[in-house]
Coordinates of C-alpha atoms in Angstrom, one line a residue:
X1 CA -25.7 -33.8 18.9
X2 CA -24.2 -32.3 22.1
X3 CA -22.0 -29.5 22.0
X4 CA -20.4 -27.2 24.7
X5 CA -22.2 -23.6 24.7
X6 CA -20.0 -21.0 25.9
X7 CA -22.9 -19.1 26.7
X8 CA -24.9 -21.9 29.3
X9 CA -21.6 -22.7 30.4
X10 CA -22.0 -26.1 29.8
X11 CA -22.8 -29.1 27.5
X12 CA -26.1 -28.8 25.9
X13 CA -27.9 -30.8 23.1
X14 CA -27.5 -28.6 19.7
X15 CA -27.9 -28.7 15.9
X16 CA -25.7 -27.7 13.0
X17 CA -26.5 -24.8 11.1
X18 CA -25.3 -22.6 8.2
X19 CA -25.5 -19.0 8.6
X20 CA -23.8 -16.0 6.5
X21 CA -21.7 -13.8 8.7
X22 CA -21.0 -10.6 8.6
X23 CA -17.6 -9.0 9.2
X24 CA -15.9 -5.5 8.6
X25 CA -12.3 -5.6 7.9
X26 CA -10.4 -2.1 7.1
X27 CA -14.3 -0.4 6.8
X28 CA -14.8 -2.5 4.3
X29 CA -18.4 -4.8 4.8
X30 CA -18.1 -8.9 4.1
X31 CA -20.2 -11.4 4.6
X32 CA -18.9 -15.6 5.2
X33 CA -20.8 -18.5 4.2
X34 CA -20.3 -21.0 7.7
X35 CA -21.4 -23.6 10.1
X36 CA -22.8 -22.7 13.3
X37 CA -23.8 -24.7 16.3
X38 CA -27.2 -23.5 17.6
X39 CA -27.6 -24.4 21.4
X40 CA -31.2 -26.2 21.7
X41 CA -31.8 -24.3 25.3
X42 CA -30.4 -21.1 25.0
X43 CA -30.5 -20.6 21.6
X44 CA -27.4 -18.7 20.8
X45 CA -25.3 -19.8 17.7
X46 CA -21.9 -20.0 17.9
X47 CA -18.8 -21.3 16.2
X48 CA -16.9 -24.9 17.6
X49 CA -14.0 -26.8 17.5
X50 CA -15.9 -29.5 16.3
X51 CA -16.5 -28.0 13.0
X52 CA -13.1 -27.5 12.7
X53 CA -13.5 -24.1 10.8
X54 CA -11.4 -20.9 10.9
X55 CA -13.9 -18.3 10.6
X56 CA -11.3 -15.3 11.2
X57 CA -9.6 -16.9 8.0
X58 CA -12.6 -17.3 6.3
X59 CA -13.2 -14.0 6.8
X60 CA -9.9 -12.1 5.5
X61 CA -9.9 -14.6 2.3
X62 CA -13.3 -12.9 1.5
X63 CA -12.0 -9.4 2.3
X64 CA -8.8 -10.1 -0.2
X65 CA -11.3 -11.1 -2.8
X66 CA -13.5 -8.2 -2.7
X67 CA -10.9 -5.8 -2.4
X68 CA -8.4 -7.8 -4.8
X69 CA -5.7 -8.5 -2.9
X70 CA -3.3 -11.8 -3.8
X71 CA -3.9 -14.4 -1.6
X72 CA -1.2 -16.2 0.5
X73 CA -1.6 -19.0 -2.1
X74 CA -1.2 -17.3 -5.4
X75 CA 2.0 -16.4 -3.3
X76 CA 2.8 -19.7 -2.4
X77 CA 2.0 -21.2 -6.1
X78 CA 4.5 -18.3 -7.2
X79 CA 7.7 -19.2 -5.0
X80 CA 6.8 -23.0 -5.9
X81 CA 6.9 -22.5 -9.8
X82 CA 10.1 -20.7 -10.0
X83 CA 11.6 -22.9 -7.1
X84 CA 12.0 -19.9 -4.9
X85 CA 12.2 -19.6 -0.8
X86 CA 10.9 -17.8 1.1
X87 CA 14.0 -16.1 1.8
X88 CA 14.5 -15.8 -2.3
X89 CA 11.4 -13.4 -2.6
X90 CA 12.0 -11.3 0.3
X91 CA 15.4 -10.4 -1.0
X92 CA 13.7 -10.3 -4.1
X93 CA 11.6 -7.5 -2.7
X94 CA 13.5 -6.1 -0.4
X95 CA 11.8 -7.1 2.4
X96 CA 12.3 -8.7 5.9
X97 CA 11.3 -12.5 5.9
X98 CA 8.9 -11.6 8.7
X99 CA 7.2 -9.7 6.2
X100 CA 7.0 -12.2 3.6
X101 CA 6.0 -15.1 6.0
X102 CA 3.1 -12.7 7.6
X103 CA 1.4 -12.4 4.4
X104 CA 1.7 -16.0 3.3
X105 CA -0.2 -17.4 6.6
X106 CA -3.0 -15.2 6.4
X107 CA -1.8 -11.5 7.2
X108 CA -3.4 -8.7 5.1
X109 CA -0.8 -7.0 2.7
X110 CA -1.2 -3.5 2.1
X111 CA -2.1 -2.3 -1.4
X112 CA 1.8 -1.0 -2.0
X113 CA 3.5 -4.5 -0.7
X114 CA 0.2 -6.3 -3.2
X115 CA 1.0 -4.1 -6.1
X116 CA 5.4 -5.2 -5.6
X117 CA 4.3 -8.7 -5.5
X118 CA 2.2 -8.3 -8.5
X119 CA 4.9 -6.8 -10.4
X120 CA 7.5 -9.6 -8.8
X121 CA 5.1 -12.4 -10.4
X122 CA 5.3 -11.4 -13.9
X123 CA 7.8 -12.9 -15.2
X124 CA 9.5 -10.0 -17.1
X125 CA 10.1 -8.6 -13.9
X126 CA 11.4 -11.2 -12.7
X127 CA 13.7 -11.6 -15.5
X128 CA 15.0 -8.2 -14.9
X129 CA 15.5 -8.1 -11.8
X130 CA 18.0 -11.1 -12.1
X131 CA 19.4 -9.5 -14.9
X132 CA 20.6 -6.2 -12.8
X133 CA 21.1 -7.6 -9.3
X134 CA 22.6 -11.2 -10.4
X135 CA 23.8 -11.4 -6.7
X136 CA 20.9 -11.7 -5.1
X137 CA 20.1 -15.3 -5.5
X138 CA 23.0 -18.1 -5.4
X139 CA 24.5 -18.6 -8.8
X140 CA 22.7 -22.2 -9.1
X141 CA 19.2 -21.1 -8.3
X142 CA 19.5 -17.7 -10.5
X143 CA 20.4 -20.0 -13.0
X144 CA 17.4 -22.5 -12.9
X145 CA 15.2 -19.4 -12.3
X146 CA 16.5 -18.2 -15.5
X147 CA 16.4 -21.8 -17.2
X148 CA 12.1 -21.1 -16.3
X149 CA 12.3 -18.2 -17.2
X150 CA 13.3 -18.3 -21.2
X151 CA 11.0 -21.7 -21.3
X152 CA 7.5 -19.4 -20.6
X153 CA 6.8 -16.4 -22.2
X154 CA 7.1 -13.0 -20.9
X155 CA 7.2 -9.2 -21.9
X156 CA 10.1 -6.9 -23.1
X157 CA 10.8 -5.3 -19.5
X158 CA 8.5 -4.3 -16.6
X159 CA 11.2 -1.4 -15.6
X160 CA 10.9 0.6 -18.5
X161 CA 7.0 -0.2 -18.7
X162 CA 6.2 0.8 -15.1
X163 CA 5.2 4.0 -15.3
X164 CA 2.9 3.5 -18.2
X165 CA 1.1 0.7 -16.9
X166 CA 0.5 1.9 -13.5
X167 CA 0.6 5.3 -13.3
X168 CA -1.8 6.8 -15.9
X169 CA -0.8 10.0 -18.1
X170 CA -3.3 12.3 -18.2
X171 CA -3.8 15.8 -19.7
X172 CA -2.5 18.8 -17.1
X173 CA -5.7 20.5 -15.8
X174 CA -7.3 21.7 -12.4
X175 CA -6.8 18.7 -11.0
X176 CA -3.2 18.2 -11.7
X177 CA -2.7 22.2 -10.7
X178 CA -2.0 22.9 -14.6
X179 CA 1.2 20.6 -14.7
X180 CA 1.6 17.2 -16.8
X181 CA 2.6 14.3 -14.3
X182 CA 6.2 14.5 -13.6
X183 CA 6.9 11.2 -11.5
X184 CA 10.7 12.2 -10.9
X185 CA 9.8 15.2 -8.9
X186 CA 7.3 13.4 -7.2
X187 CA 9.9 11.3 -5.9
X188 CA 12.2 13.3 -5.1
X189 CA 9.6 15.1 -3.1
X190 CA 8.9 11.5 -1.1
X191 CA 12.6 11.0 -0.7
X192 CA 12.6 14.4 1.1
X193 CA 9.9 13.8 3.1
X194 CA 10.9 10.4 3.9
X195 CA 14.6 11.5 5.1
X196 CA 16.0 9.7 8.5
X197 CA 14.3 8.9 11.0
X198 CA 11.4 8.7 8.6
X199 CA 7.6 9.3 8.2
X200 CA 4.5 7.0 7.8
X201 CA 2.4 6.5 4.8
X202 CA -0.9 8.6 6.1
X203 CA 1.9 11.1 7.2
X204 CA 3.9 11.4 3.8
X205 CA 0.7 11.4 2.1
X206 CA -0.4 14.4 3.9
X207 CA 2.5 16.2 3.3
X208 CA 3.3 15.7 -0.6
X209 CA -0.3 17.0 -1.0
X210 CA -0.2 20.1 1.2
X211 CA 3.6 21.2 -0.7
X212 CA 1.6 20.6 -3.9
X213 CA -1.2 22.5 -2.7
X214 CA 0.9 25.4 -1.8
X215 CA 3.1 25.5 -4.5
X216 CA -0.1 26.2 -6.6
X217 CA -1.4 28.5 -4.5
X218 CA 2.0 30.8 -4.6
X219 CA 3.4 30.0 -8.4
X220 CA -0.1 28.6 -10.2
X221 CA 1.0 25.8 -11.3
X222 CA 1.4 22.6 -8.3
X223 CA 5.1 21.0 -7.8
X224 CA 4.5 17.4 -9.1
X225 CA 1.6 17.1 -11.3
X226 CA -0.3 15.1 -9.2
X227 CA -3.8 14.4 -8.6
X228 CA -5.0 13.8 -5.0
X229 CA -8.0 11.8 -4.3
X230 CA -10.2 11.8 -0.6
X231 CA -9.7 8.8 1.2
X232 CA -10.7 8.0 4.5
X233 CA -7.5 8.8 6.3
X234 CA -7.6 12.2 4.8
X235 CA -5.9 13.0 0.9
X236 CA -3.5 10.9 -0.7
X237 CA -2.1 11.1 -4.2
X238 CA -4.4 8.9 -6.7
X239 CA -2.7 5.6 -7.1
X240 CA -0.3 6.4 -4.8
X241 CA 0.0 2.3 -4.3
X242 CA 2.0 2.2 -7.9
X243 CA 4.3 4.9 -7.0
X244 CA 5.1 3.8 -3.6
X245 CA 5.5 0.4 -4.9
X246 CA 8.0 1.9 -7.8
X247 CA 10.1 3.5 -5.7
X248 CA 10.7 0.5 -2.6
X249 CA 10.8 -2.7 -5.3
X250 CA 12.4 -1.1 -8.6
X251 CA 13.8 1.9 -7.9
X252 CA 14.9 0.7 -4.5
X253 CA 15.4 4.3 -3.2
X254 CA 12.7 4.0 0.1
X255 CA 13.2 1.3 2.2
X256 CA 10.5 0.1 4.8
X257 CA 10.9 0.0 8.4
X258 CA 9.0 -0.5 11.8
X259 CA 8.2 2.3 13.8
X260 CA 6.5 1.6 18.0
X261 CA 5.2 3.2 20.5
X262 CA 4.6 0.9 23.1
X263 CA 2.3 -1.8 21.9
X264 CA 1.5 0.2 18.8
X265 CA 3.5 -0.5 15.6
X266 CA 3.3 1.0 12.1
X267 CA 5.2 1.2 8.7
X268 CA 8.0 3.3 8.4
X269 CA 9.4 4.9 5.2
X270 CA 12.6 5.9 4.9
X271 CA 14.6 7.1 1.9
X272 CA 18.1 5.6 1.2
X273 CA 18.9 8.2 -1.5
X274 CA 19.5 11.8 -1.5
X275 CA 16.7 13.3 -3.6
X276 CA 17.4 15.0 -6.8
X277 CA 16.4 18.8 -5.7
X278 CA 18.0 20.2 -9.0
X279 CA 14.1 19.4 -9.9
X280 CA 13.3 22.6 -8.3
X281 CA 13.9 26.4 -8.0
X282 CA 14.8 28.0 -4.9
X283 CA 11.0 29.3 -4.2
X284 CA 9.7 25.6 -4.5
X285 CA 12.5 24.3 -2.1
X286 CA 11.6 27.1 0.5
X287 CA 8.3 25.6 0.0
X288 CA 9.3 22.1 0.5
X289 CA 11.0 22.8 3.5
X290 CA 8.0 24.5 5.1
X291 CA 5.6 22.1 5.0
X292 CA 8.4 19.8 6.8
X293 CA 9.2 22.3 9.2
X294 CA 5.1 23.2 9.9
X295 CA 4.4 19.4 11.0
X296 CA 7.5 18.7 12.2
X297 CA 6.6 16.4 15.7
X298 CA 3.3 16.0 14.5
X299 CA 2.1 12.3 14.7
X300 CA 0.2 10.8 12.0
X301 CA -3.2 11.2 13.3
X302 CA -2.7 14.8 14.4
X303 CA -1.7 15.7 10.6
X304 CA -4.7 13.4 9.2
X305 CA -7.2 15.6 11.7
X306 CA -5.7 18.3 10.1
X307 CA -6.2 17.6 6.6
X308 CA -9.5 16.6 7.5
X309 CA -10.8 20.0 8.4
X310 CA -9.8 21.1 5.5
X311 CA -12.3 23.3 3.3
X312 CA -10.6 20.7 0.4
X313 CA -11.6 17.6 2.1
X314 CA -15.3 18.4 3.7
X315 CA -16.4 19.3 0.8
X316 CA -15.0 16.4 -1.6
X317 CA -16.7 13.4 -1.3
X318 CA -14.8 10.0 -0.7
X319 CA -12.5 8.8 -3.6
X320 CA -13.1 12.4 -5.7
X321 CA -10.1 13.7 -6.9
X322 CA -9.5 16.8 -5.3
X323 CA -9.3 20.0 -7.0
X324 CA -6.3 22.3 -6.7
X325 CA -9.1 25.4 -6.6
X326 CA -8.9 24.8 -3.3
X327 CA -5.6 25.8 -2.5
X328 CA -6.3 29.8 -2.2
X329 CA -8.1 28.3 1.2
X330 CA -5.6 26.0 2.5
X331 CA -4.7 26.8 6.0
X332 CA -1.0 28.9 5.9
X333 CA 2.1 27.8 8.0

């Protein structure tokens, strides 16, 4: 055969070939299974138009499998099999329809949007969600959403089993800073965090952990119960995918927004509720407001370097969970 070779700049004979190619997406490593044209004079292998293969989307499908991410067709099969637009599951959600549309052709969905559409697609969910917000879908379609609903079987309700499926409880030690779980002040201390204009997710995650850390180190005991893990943009609280996802598509108390900076653009979270701060004393609401105040103006990456230098983070290895023992050598405000 004779192909085009980008690299000779012109049409050269060639052969098909299959080659495994290997890709980094998000620092993670994967490798796809292709065709490749293989110039006869210069050598060099390449991908063509006349193998009419997306390699990019090749790619990203094998990066949602190996991380476990849902696929823009388990989406679609979803929307089909309850008769829903597009339009239907973002309001479902809570989302834009840009959002929705991005992720079903091909764009990678963060762990807290994969974990609300998870939750979405089973069908007690579902069922509940029509149940308390009837007005979000036209009285005919709620209806024949509901007609599918009672013909398939489902559990009792996905509200009231949240926390316990996603969100494991666990015995209150070091690692917790000596307090049980308590997943209403820890979102309240979001929702404070996440006050107007709002903050990014590597930013809120920086700061719920250093208010937890200090609160242990002045009172013994941390503010939410939670346990922080190292990740690669510096500490976050473990499974912080379920509660993020708890609080934007059932609780509906953080919305999310797009922040820019020229040709830059991130997620923005911003609370919609006033949060709850008869949670706390007077000495853990000074503290609250202190670690707001100290990284004030601070952008995202400035706050991650921070954490990173850390005695807590260099010397925790990545996905440890990081114990609150290190909180008598936190840097102060």
């Amino acid at each position: 055969m004779n192909s085009f070779c980008p690299h000779c700049e012109t049409t050269r004979p060639a052969t098909v070939i299959e080659a495994d190619i290997p890709h980094t997406i998000k620092g993670v490593e994967v490798a796809v299974h292709a065709r490749l044209v293989k110039c006869g004079t210069c050598g060099a292998e390449f991908n063509s138009p006349e193998l009419d293969q997306d390699i990019a989307a090749l790619a990203l499908a094998a990066y949602r499998a190996k991380v476990g991410l849902l696929a823009p067709e388990a989406i679609k099969a979803f929307r089909a099999a309850f008769d829903l637009t597009q339009q239907d599951l973002a309001r479902l959600l809570g989302w834009g329809i840009t959002t929705l549309s991005r992720y079903e052709n091909g764009a990678i969905q963060d762990e807290a949007h994969d974990r609300a559409l998870r939750m979405m697609m089973r069908p007690a969910t579902l069922l509940a969600e029509l149940k308390q917000r009837p007005e979000v879908l036209a009285p005919e379609r709620r209806e024949r959403v509901l007609a599918l609903l009672r013909s398939r079987p489902y559990e009792s309700s996905a509200y009231s089993s949240f926390i316990s499926d996603y969100i494991a409880d666990y015995e209150p030690d070091i690692r917790s800073g000596y307090r049980a779980l308590d997943t209403e002040r820890l979102a309240a201390m979001v929702l404070h965090f996440c006050k107007a204009p709002g903050v990014s997710r590597t930013t809120l995650n920086k700061l719920l952990w250093y208010a937890d850390f200090e609160g242990f180190r002045r009172n013994t005991v941390s503010l939410s119960g939670a346990r922080y893990a190292h990740l690669p943009f510096g500490p976050a609280p473990d499974r912080y995918d379920a509660l993020l996802a708890h609080l934007t598509s059932v609780r509906r108390v953080l919305d999310v927004d797009e922040g820019s900076a020229g040709p830059h653009t991130w997620e923005l979270l911003v609370a919609n509720e006033a949060p709850d701060y008869a949670l706390f004393s007077n000495r853990e609401l000074n503290i609250l407001t202190g670690v707001a105040e100290r990284f004030a103006g601070m952008k995202a990456r400035d706050i991650s370097e921070a954490s990173h230098n850390e005695a807590a983070y260099r010397e925790t290895k990545r996905g440890e969970i990081i114990s609150y023992a290190f909180a008598e050598r936190m840097s102060g405000g």
